[in-house]
Coordinates of C-alpha atoms and ligand atoms in Angstrom, one line a residue:
M1 CA 9.2 -9.8 15.7
R2 CA 11.3 -8.7 12.7
R3 CA 10.3 -10.0 9.3
R4 CA 12.3 -11.1 6.4
L5 CA 12.2 -8.9 3.4
G6 CA 11.6 -11.4 0.6
G7 CA 14.7 -13.5 -0.1
T8 CA 17.1 -10.6 0.4
G9 CA 18.5 -11.9 3.7
R10 CA 17.5 -8.5 5.2
E11 CA 15.1 -8.4 8.3
I12 CA 13.0 -5.4 8.9
A13 CA 10.4 -4.0 11.4
P14 CA 7.0 -5.7 11.0
L15 CA 5.2 -2.4 10.1
G16 CA 6.2 0.2 7.6
L17 CA 4.9 3.7 6.9
G18 CA 2.7 4.7 3.9
C19 CA 3.5 8.3 2.8
M20 CA 1.0 8.7 0.0
G21 CA -1.7 10.6 1.9
M22 CA 0.9 13.2 2.9
S23 CA 0.9 14.5 -0.7
W24 CA -1.9 12.8 -2.7
G25 CA -5.3 11.1 -2.4
Y26 CA -6.6 12.6 0.9
A27 CA -7.8 16.2 1.4
E28 CA -5.3 18.8 0.5
R29 CA -6.3 21.0 3.5
G30 CA -4.8 18.5 5.9
R31 CA -1.4 18.6 4.1
D32 CA 1.6 20.0 5.9
D33 CA 5.0 18.9 4.6
A34 CA 6.9 20.0 7.7
R35 CA 4.5 18.0 10.0
S36 CA 4.6 15.0 7.6
A37 CA 8.4 15.0 7.5
A38 CA 8.4 15.0 11.3
V39 CA 6.1 11.9 11.2
I40 CA 8.5 10.1 8.8
R41 CA 11.4 10.9 11.2
A42 CA 9.4 9.8 14.2
A43 CA 8.8 6.5 12.4
L44 CA 12.5 6.0 11.8
D45 CA 13.1 6.9 15.5
A46 CA 10.6 4.2 16.5
G47 CA 12.5 1.6 14.4
V48 CA 10.2 1.7 11.3
E49 CA 12.3 0.9 8.2
L50 CA 10.0 0.5 5.2
I51 CA 9.0 3.9 3.9
D52 CA 6.6 3.7 1.1
T53 CA 6.2 6.4 -1.7
A54 CA 5.7 6.5 -5.5
G55 CA 6.6 8.8 -8.3
V56 CA 2.9 9.6 -9.0
Y57 CA 2.1 10.7 -5.5
G58 CA 1.7 14.4 -5.9
D59 CA 3.6 14.0 -9.2
G60 CA 7.0 13.8 -7.5
R61 CA 6.2 15.9 -4.4
N62 CA 5.9 12.9 -2.1
E63 CA 9.3 11.5 -3.1
E64 CA 10.8 14.9 -2.6
L65 CA 9.2 15.1 0.9
V66 CA 10.5 11.6 1.8
G67 CA 13.9 12.6 0.4
R68 CA 14.1 15.6 2.7
A69 CA 12.8 13.7 5.7
I70 CA 15.4 10.9 5.5
R71 CA 18.3 13.2 4.8
G72 CA 21.1 12.2 7.3
R73 CA 19.1 9.1 8.1
R74 CA 19.6 7.1 4.9
E75 CA 20.9 4.0 6.6
D76 CA 17.8 3.7 8.9
A77 CA 15.3 3.5 6.0
V78 CA 14.3 1.0 3.4
I79 CA 13.0 3.3 0.7
A80 CA 10.3 1.8 -1.5
T81 CA 9.0 3.7 -4.5
K82 CA 7.1 2.9 -7.7
G83 CA 7.0 3.6 -11.4
G84 CA 5.0 2.6 -14.4
L85 CA 2.2 5.2 -14.0
V86 CA 2.2 8.7 -15.4
V87 CA 0.2 11.6 -14.1
D88 CA -1.9 13.4 -16.8
D89 CA -3.5 15.9 -14.5
L90 CA -2.4 16.6 -11.0
A91 CA -5.6 18.3 -9.8
S92 CA -7.9 15.5 -10.8
R93 CA -5.3 12.8 -10.2
R94 CA -5.9 11.4 -13.6
M95 CA -3.1 9.1 -14.8
H96 CA -2.3 6.3 -17.2
R97 CA -0.1 3.2 -17.2
D98 CA 3.2 3.2 -19.1
G99 CA 5.3 0.1 -18.6
R100 CA 7.6 0.7 -21.5
P101 CA 11.3 0.1 -20.7
E102 CA 12.4 3.6 -21.6
T103 CA 9.7 5.1 -19.4
L104 CA 10.5 2.9 -16.4
L105 CA 14.3 3.6 -16.7
R106 CA 13.6 7.3 -16.9
Q107 CA 11.4 7.1 -13.9
V108 CA 14.0 5.3 -11.9
D109 CA 16.4 8.2 -12.6
E110 CA 13.8 10.8 -11.7
S111 CA 13.0 8.9 -8.4
L112 CA 16.7 8.8 -7.5
S113 CA 17.0 12.5 -8.1
R114 CA 13.9 13.4 -6.1
L115 CA 14.7 11.2 -3.2
G116 CA 18.3 12.4 -3.2
V117 CA 19.7 8.9 -2.8
E118 CA 22.4 6.9 -4.6
R119 CA 20.2 3.8 -4.8
I120 CA 16.6 2.9 -4.3
D121 CA 16.1 -0.1 -2.0
L122 CA 12.8 -1.4 -3.4
F123 CA 11.3 -0.3 -6.8
Y124 CA 7.8 -1.5 -7.6
L125 CA 6.1 -1.8 -10.9
H126 CA 3.1 0.2 -9.7
R127 CA 0.7 -1.3 -12.3
V128 CA 1.2 -3.7 -15.2
D129 CA 0.7 -1.9 -18.6
E130 CA -1.5 -4.2 -20.7
R131 CA 0.3 -3.1 -23.8
V132 CA 3.7 -4.3 -22.6
P133 CA 4.4 -7.9 -21.5
V134 CA 5.2 -7.8 -17.8
A135 CA 8.5 -9.7 -18.5
E136 CA 9.6 -6.7 -20.7
S137 CA 8.8 -4.1 -18.1
W138 CA 10.4 -6.3 -15.4
G139 CA 13.5 -7.0 -17.6
A140 CA 14.0 -3.2 -17.9
L141 CA 13.9 -2.8 -14.1
A142 CA 16.3 -5.7 -13.7
T143 CA 18.8 -3.7 -15.8
A144 CA 18.4 -0.9 -13.2
V145 CA 19.4 -3.4 -10.5
E146 CA 22.4 -4.4 -12.6
A147 CA 23.3 -0.8 -12.9
G148 CA 23.3 -0.4 -9.1
K149 CA 20.4 2.1 -9.2
V150 CA 17.9 -0.2 -7.5
R151 CA 18.6 -2.9 -4.9
W152 CA 15.4 -5.0 -5.1
L153 CA 12.2 -5.2 -7.2
G154 CA 8.5 -5.4 -6.3
L155 CA 5.2 -5.7 -8.1
S156 CA 1.9 -3.9 -7.2
E157 CA -1.6 -5.2 -7.9
V158 CA -0.7 -8.2 -10.1
S159 CA -2.2 -11.6 -10.8
V160 CA -0.4 -14.8 -9.9
A161 CA 0.3 -15.4 -13.6
Q162 CA 2.0 -11.9 -13.8
A163 CA 4.0 -12.6 -10.6
D164 CA 5.2 -15.9 -12.2
A165 CA 6.2 -14.2 -15.4
A166 CA 8.2 -11.6 -13.6
H167 CA 9.8 -14.0 -11.1
A168 CA 11.1 -16.1 -14.0
V169 CA 13.1 -13.0 -15.3
H170 CA 14.3 -11.6 -12.0
P171 CA 13.5 -12.3 -8.3
V172 CA 10.4 -10.6 -6.9
T173 CA 11.2 -9.3 -3.4
A174 CA 7.7 -8.0 -2.5
I175 CA 4.2 -7.8 -3.8
Q176 CA 2.1 -4.9 -2.7
S177 CA -1.7 -5.1 -3.0
E178 CA -4.7 -3.9 -1.1
L179 CA -5.4 -6.2 1.8
S180 CA -7.4 -5.5 4.9
L181 CA -10.3 -6.7 6.9
W182 CA -12.6 -5.4 4.2
T183 CA -10.5 -6.1 1.1
R184 CA -9.4 -9.7 0.8
D185 CA -8.9 -10.2 -3.0
P186 CA -5.2 -11.2 -2.6
L187 CA -6.3 -14.2 -0.5
G188 CA -7.9 -15.6 -3.7
G189 CA -10.9 -17.0 -1.7
A190 CA -8.8 -19.7 -0.1
G191 CA -10.6 -20.4 3.2
E192 CA -11.9 -16.9 3.3
T193 CA -15.3 -15.5 4.0
G194 CA -15.2 -13.5 0.8
A195 CA -15.0 -10.0 2.1
G196 CA -14.1 -8.1 -0.9
R197 CA -15.7 -10.6 -3.2
G198 CA -19.3 -9.7 -2.7
T199 CA -19.1 -6.7 -4.9
G200 CA -17.4 -8.7 -7.7
A201 CA -13.7 -8.7 -8.1
A202 CA -13.9 -8.0 -11.9
G203 CA -16.0 -4.9 -11.4
E204 CA -13.6 -3.7 -8.8
T205 CA -10.5 -4.0 -10.9
R206 CA -12.2 -2.5 -14.0
A207 CA -13.3 0.5 -11.9
A208 CA -9.7 0.7 -10.6
G209 CA -8.8 2.0 -14.1
G210 CA -10.7 5.2 -14.0
A211 CA -11.4 6.4 -10.5
G212 CA -8.5 4.8 -8.7
A213 CA -6.9 8.1 -8.2
A214 CA -5.4 7.2 -4.9
G215 CA -3.5 4.2 -6.3
G216 CA -5.2 2.6 -9.3
A217 CA -4.8 3.7 -12.9
G218 CA -5.4 2.7 -16.5
G219 CA -7.8 -0.2 -16.1
G220 CA -7.8 -3.7 -17.4
T221 CA -5.3 -5.7 -15.5
E222 CA -6.9 -8.1 -13.1
P223 CA -5.1 -8.5 -9.9
G224 CA -6.1 -11.8 -8.4
G225 CA -5.5 -15.4 -7.4
D226 CA -4.0 -16.5 -4.1
L227 CA -1.3 -13.9 -4.1
L228 CA -0.5 -14.3 -0.4
G229 CA -0.1 -18.1 -1.0
W230 CA 2.2 -17.2 -3.9
T231 CA 4.4 -15.1 -1.7
R232 CA 4.7 -17.9 0.8
E233 CA 5.8 -20.4 -1.9
H234 CA 8.3 -18.0 -3.4
D235 CA 9.9 -16.4 -0.4
V236 CA 8.5 -13.0 -1.2
S237 CA 7.2 -10.4 1.2
F238 CA 3.5 -9.3 1.0
V239 CA 3.0 -5.6 1.7
P240 CA -0.7 -4.8 2.3
F241 CA -1.6 -1.3 1.2
A242 CA -4.6 0.6 2.7
P243 CA -4.4 -1.8 5.6
L244 CA -6.8 0.5 7.6
G245 CA -9.4 0.5 4.8
R246 CA -8.3 4.1 4.0
G247 CA -9.3 5.0 7.5
Y248 CA -12.7 3.3 7.6
L249 CA -11.6 0.4 9.8
T250 CA -10.3 2.8 12.5
G251 CA -13.9 3.6 13.4
T252 CA -13.2 7.3 13.5
L253 CA -14.8 8.4 10.2
A254 CA -18.3 9.6 9.5
P255 CA -20.2 9.8 6.2
G256 CA -20.2 13.1 4.4
E257 CA -17.1 14.4 6.0
F258 CA -14.9 14.2 2.9
E259 CA -13.9 17.3 1.1
D260 CA -14.3 17.3 -2.7
D261 CA -10.5 16.8 -3.3
D262 CA -10.5 13.8 -1.0
F263 CA -10.4 10.5 -3.0
R264 CA -13.0 9.0 -0.6
A265 CA -15.6 11.7 -1.5
A266 CA -16.4 9.8 -4.7
N267 CA -15.5 6.3 -3.5
P268 CA -18.3 3.7 -3.4
R269 CA -17.3 2.4 0.0
F270 CA -17.6 5.8 1.6
T271 CA -21.1 6.8 0.6
P272 CA -23.6 7.3 3.5
E273 CA -25.3 4.1 2.4
A274 CA -22.0 2.1 2.5
F275 CA -21.2 3.6 5.9
A276 CA -24.6 2.3 7.2
R277 CA -24.3 -1.1 5.5
N278 CA -20.7 -1.7 6.6
R279 CA -21.4 -0.8 10.2
A280 CA -21.3 -4.4 11.3
I281 CA -17.7 -4.7 10.2
V282 CA -16.4 -1.8 12.2
D283 CA -18.6 -2.6 15.2
A284 CA -17.1 -6.1 15.4
V285 CA -13.6 -4.7 15.2
S286 CA -14.4 -2.1 17.8
R287 CA -15.8 -4.8 20.2
I288 CA -12.6 -6.9 19.9
A289 CA -10.5 -3.8 20.4
A290 CA -12.4 -2.8 23.6
A291 CA -11.7 -6.2 25.1
H292 CA -8.0 -5.5 24.8
G293 CA -8.0 -1.9 25.7
A294 CA -6.9 -1.3 22.1
T295 CA -8.2 0.6 19.1
P296 CA -9.9 -0.7 16.0
A297 CA -6.8 0.4 14.0
Q298 CA -4.6 -1.8 16.1
V299 CA -6.9 -4.8 15.8
S300 CA -7.0 -4.3 12.0
L301 CA -3.2 -4.3 11.8
A302 CA -2.8 -7.2 14.3
W303 CA -5.1 -9.3 12.2
L304 CA -2.9 -8.7 9.2
L305 CA 0.3 -9.4 11.1
A306 CA -1.2 -12.7 12.4
R307 CA -2.1 -13.9 8.9
S308 CA 1.4 -14.6 7.7
E309 CA 5.1 -14.0 8.5
R310 CA 5.3 -12.7 5.0
I311 CA 3.1 -9.7 5.7
I312 CA 4.6 -6.2 6.3
P313 CA 1.7 -3.6 6.4
I314 CA 2.3 0.0 5.5
P315 CA -0.5 2.0 7.3
G316 CA -0.6 5.6 6.1
T317 CA -0.8 8.6 8.4
R318 CA 0.0 12.3 8.7
S319 CA -0.3 12.2 12.4
G320 CA 2.4 11.4 15.0
A321 CA -0.2 10.2 17.5
H322 CA -1.7 7.8 14.9
L323 CA 1.7 6.6 14.0
A324 CA 2.5 5.7 17.6
E325 CA -0.9 4.0 18.0
N326 CA -0.4 2.0 14.8
L327 CA 3.1 0.8 15.7
A328 CA 1.8 -0.5 19.1
A329 CA -0.3 -3.0 17.1
A330 CA 2.8 -5.2 16.7
D331 CA 2.4 -6.0 20.4
L332 CA -1.3 -6.9 20.3
E333 CA -2.0 -10.6 20.3
L334 CA -5.5 -11.7 19.2
S335 CA -6.8 -15.0 20.3
G336 CA -7.7 -17.8 17.9
A337 CA -11.4 -17.1 18.5
E338 CA -11.0 -13.4 17.8
L339 CA -9.0 -14.1 14.6
G340 CA -11.8 -16.5 13.6
E341 CA -14.4 -13.9 14.2
L342 CA -12.5 -11.4 12.1
D343 CA -12.0 -13.9 9.4
A344 CA -15.8 -14.5 9.3
L345 CA -16.7 -10.8 8.9
P346 CA -19.2 -10.2 6.1
A347 CA -18.2 -8.9 2.7
P348 CA -18.3 -5.1 2.5
Y349 CA -20.9 -3.2 0.6
G350 CA -19.4 -1.0 -2.2
S351 CA -16.6 -1.7 -4.6
R352 CA -13.1 -0.5 -3.6
Y353 CA -12.7 1.9 -6.5
Ligands
LIG1 N1 0.3 0.2 -4.5 C1 -0.7 1.0 -4.6 O1 -1.4 1.0 -5.7 C2 -1.2 1.8 -3.4 C3 -2.5 2.3 -3.4 C4 -2.9 3.0 -2.3 C5 -2.0 3.2 -1.2 N2 -0.7 2.7 -1.3 C6 0.3 2.8 -0.2 O2 -0.3 2.3 1.0 C7 -0.2 3.2 2.1 C8 -1.4 3.1 3.0 O3 -2.6 3.3 2.4 P1 -3.6 4.5 2.7 O4 -2.8 5.5 3.4 O5 -4.3 4.9 1.4 O6 -4.7 3.9 3.6 P2 -4.7 3.3 5.1 O7 -3.4 3.1 5.6 O8 -5.7 2.2 5.1 O9 -5.5 4.5 5.9 C9 -5.0 5.8 5.9 C10 -6.1 6.7 6.6 O10 -6.3 6.2 7.9 C11 -6.1 7.3 8.8 N3 -5.4 6.7 10.0 C12 -4.2 6.1 10.1 N4 -4.0 5.7 11.3 C13 -5.1 6.0 12.1 C14 -5.4 5.8 13.4 N5 -4.6 5.1 14.2 N6 -6.6 6.3 13.8 C15 -7.4 6.9 13.0 N7 -7.2 7.1 11.7 C16 -6.0 6.7 11.2 C17 -5.2 8.3 8.1 O11 -5.5 9.6 8.6 P3 -4.4 10.4 9.4 O12 -3.4 11.0 8.4 O13 -5.2 11.5 10.1 O14 -3.8 9.5 10.4 C18 -5.7 8.1 6.6 O15 -6.8 8.9 6.4 C19 -0.2 4.6 1.3 O16 0.3 5.6 2.1 C20 0.6 4.3 0.1 O17 2.0 4.4 0.4 C21 -0.3 1.9 -2.4

């Protein structure tokens, strides 16, 4: 059940933990650092290794939280963080891309200090900066690897061409991109139903520039192409972010319940109309879940795990109960017919940013 982490020779647990929502993106009222640190430690206790954070999450707060949580447990964790975005305004989560070598190298040092570790296991370029050739940003990060500050490198939300350009300079260990039952852009349309395409991939990525406060920033770069196929060909891991559709696919959310400071309050996929029109997706997932005595969250994760050995999802949660539920998805086996039904789900209504 363990999965190879890129071409590193390291094998890790099939599911990681996304820590973003503990400090950024989701309603502030639900934030509780002590509880979140306990969730991170419970994940390590359960054998989770890949712990996902980023410098911009809470403008450093999330890395500090992860650093505190893993103290004394460093060897149990594979710490993944990201650079290449800069927060302009924490309250509105406005940020911009900066992939200049000097910025990235400064951010590596800042992440090391906030995490309180000697070396970061996996450092992602969070977004490609249009003004800087990806090979230049990546080359700078490769010097951080040579300096022993970072072990492996990853890319987030890139195109196949950008992945090629980076891989020619230094091996890519992982690609992180949004992939779930309702966002399938990284599958490049190969044999897919087109969920995630219906709203127009170009519109989605352009919008990711402005309002993508929970992960996107500084528009322009087009993630795309058959990225999952690319990871298979190049012995690279694929790390789906927002694998639960930011909570939608768990079937536990209702329209209008998001507080103003929650990223979903202004997200086109979380309007009352989108809830109504996307009902068929969550209903189908719930039906399959019921047949297994499982939950929609577990089915969503099991579908991802079944797609490829390269896939290591990082569901995000601030709840110990949800963590345990999500980890049990690794033992859920869906039949070929069920996987086919999930593959055939309609494209969602509403762009992802
Ligand atoms: N590279 C990028 O640009 C990028 C962008 C976005 C996110 N990410 C990473 O990906 C990780 C995951 O994405 P995400 O957290 O945005 O979205 P997600 O994993 O799709 O969904 C998280 C949401 O689902 C809820 N949830 C989790 N498990 C549940 C369960 N079993 N039942 C009911 N609700 C459940 C969480 O609430 P509770 O807290 O109540 O469980 C939270 O509201 C992030 O934490 C971050 O590390 C990366």
